[in-house]
C-alpha positions in Angstrom: -0.2 0.2 -0.1 1.5 3.1 -1.2 0.7 7.2 0.3 1.7 10.1 -1.2 3.9 11.9 1.4 3.0 15.1 3.3 -1.4 14.4 2.2 -1.5 12.0 5.2 -0.7 12.1 9.2 0.3 9.2 10.8 -2.7 8.3 12.3 -4.6 8.2 9.3 -1.7 5.9 7.7 -1.8 3.4 10.6 -5.7 3.4 10.6 -5.7 2.7 6.5 -3.2 -0.2 7.2 -4.9 -1.6 10.3 -8.2 -1.6 8.7 -6.3 -3.0 5.5 -4.8 -6.2 7.5 -8.2 -7.0 9.2 -10.3 -7.0 5.7 -7.7 -9.3 4.9 -6.7 -11.8 7.5 -10.0 -11.6 9.9 -8.2 -10.1 12.4 -9.3 -7.5 15.3 -6.8 -5.2 16.1 -6.9 -5.5 19.7 -8.3 -8.4 20.6 -4.8 -10.3 22.4 -4.5 -13.7 23.6 -1.4 -14.1 26.9 0.6 -16.5 26.4 0.7 -19.4 28.7 2.4 -18.3 32.4 6.4 -18.9 32.3 6.5 -18.4 28.5 7.4 -15.4 26.8 5.1 -12.5 26.7 3.9 -12.5 23.2 0.3 -11.1 21.8 -1.6 -12.3 18.8 -4.8 -11.4 17.0 -7.8 -13.2 17.9 -10.5 -14.1 15.3 -13.2 -11.4 15.5 -16.2 -13.0 17.9 -19.0 -14.2 16.2 -21.8 -11.4 16.8 -24.6 -11.9 19.0 -28.0 -12.1 17.0 -30.6 -9.4 17.5 -33.8 -10.5 17.3 -35.8 -10.5 14.3 -38.6 -7.7 13.2 -40.8 -8.9 10.5 -42.2 -6.5 8.1 -44.8 -9.2 7.3 -46.4 -11.1 10.7 -49.6 -13.7 10.3 -52.8 -13.0 12.1 -53.7 -15.9 13.9 -57.1 -16.8 14.7 -58.7 -19.6 17.6 -60.5 -21.4 17.4 -60.8 -22.5 14.0 -64.4 -23.2 14.0 -66.8 -20.9 16.1 -70.2 -22.2 16.8 -72.7 -19.1 17.3 -76.4 -19.2 18.2 -79.1 -18.7 15.9 -80.4 -14.6 17.2 -76.9 -14.4 19.5 -73.3 -13.9 19.2 -69.7 -15.4 20.0 -66.3 -14.6 20.1 -63.1 -15.1 18.1 -60.0 -14.2 19.4 -57.0 -12.6 16.7 -53.4 -12.1 17.1 -50.5 -11.7 15.4 -47.3 -14.1 14.7 -44.9 -11.7 15.4 -43.9 -8.4 16.2 -44.8 -5.9 12.8 -41.7 -3.3 12.4 -44.0 -0.6 12.0 -46.3 1.1 14.5 -50.1 -0.1 13.9 -51.3 -2.9 12.4 -54.7 -3.0 11.2 -56.4 -6.7 11.0 -59.9 -6.6 8.6 -62.2 -9.4 8.7 -64.6 -10.6 6.0 -66.9 -13.3 4.9 -65.1 -15.2 1.8 -68.4 -17.2 1.6 -71.2 -19.3 3.3 -74.5 -17.9 4.7 -75.0 -14.3 4.6 -76.6 -14.6 7.9 -73.4 -14.9 9.5 -71.7 -11.4 10.1 -68.8 -10.1 12.3 -67.6 -7.3 14.1 -65.6 -4.7 13.7 -61.7 -3.8 12.4 -59.1 -4.7 14.9 -56.1 -2.6 15.6 -52.8 -4.3 17.1 -50.0 -1.1 18.3 -46.7 -3.1 17.6 -46.4 -3.3 21.2 -49.1 -5.4 22.3 -48.7 -7.6 18.7 -49.1 -10.7 21.2 -52.5 -9.5 23.2 -55.5 -11.4 21.8 -58.3 -9.1 20.8 -61.8 -10.4 20.8 -63.8 -10.3 17.1 -67.6 -10.9 16.8 -69.5 -12.8 15.5 -73.2 -12.6 14.8 -75.9 -15.1 13.7 -79.3 -13.3 12.5 -82.4 -15.0 13.2 -83.7 -16.8 10.3 -86.4 -18.7 9.1 -85.3 -22.1 8.5 -84.1 -25.0 10.4 -80.9 -25.5 9.0 -77.2 -24.7 10.8 -75.7 -22.3 8.5 -72.0 -21.9 8.3 -69.6 -19.1 6.3 -65.5 -19.0 5.6 -64.1 -15.7 7.1 -60.5 -14.1 6.5 -59.1 -12.0 8.8 -55.8 -10.4 7.5 -53.7 -7.1 8.3 -55.0 -4.6 6.1 -51.5 -3.1 5.3 -50.6 -6.1 3.4 -52.3 -7.3 0.7 -52.0 -11.2 0.4 -50.0 -11.8 3.4 -50.8 -12.6 6.8 -53.7 -14.3 6.1 -56.1 -16.6 8.5 -59.2 -18.3 7.0 -61.8 -19.5 9.4 -65.3 -21.1 9.9 -68.6 -20.0 11.9 -71.2 -22.4 12.2 -75.0 -21.0 13.2 -76.8 -23.5 15.8 -80.3 -23.3 14.8 -83.2 -22.2 17.2 -86.0 -23.4 14.6 -87.7 -26.2 14.8 -87.8 -28.6 11.8 -91.4 -28.4 9.6 -92.4 -32.1 9.6 -92.6 -33.2 5.6 -95.8 -34.9 4.8 -96.6 -38.2 4.8 
């Protein structure tokens, strides 16, 4: 390595040489290993320590729903619990839910908001089953997803209506 005279000062040149040597050898300046007692005092450079991994923060957490199927009495409501799989790398996360297909008498409550510091706290989503005239237990499939991340972080779950109507006897 050549440096022009008069342009660089001693400490700058020394720092450049040490940096180049460290990059080439993988040794860290200042990390010394003492020789065994009784031997001549010799210090040698040791390889750089492996950095401790830091906890990762995901930009794309998933939505977790429990239970995967909820039973809802006709004319009543039930709760389904929602949280995120991991801490998002940004502030608030909005979880929207919608019916994908199935009985239109089954509907869901409001959107949920998760602050980044409470991503693992379960929040409740209300599922409603409206009164209807049939005696059939209706079902519907729902999707809960992070609205800021279309197509990712999706949980699919079902709701089943427990009908309270008595079946009409069939004519014989």
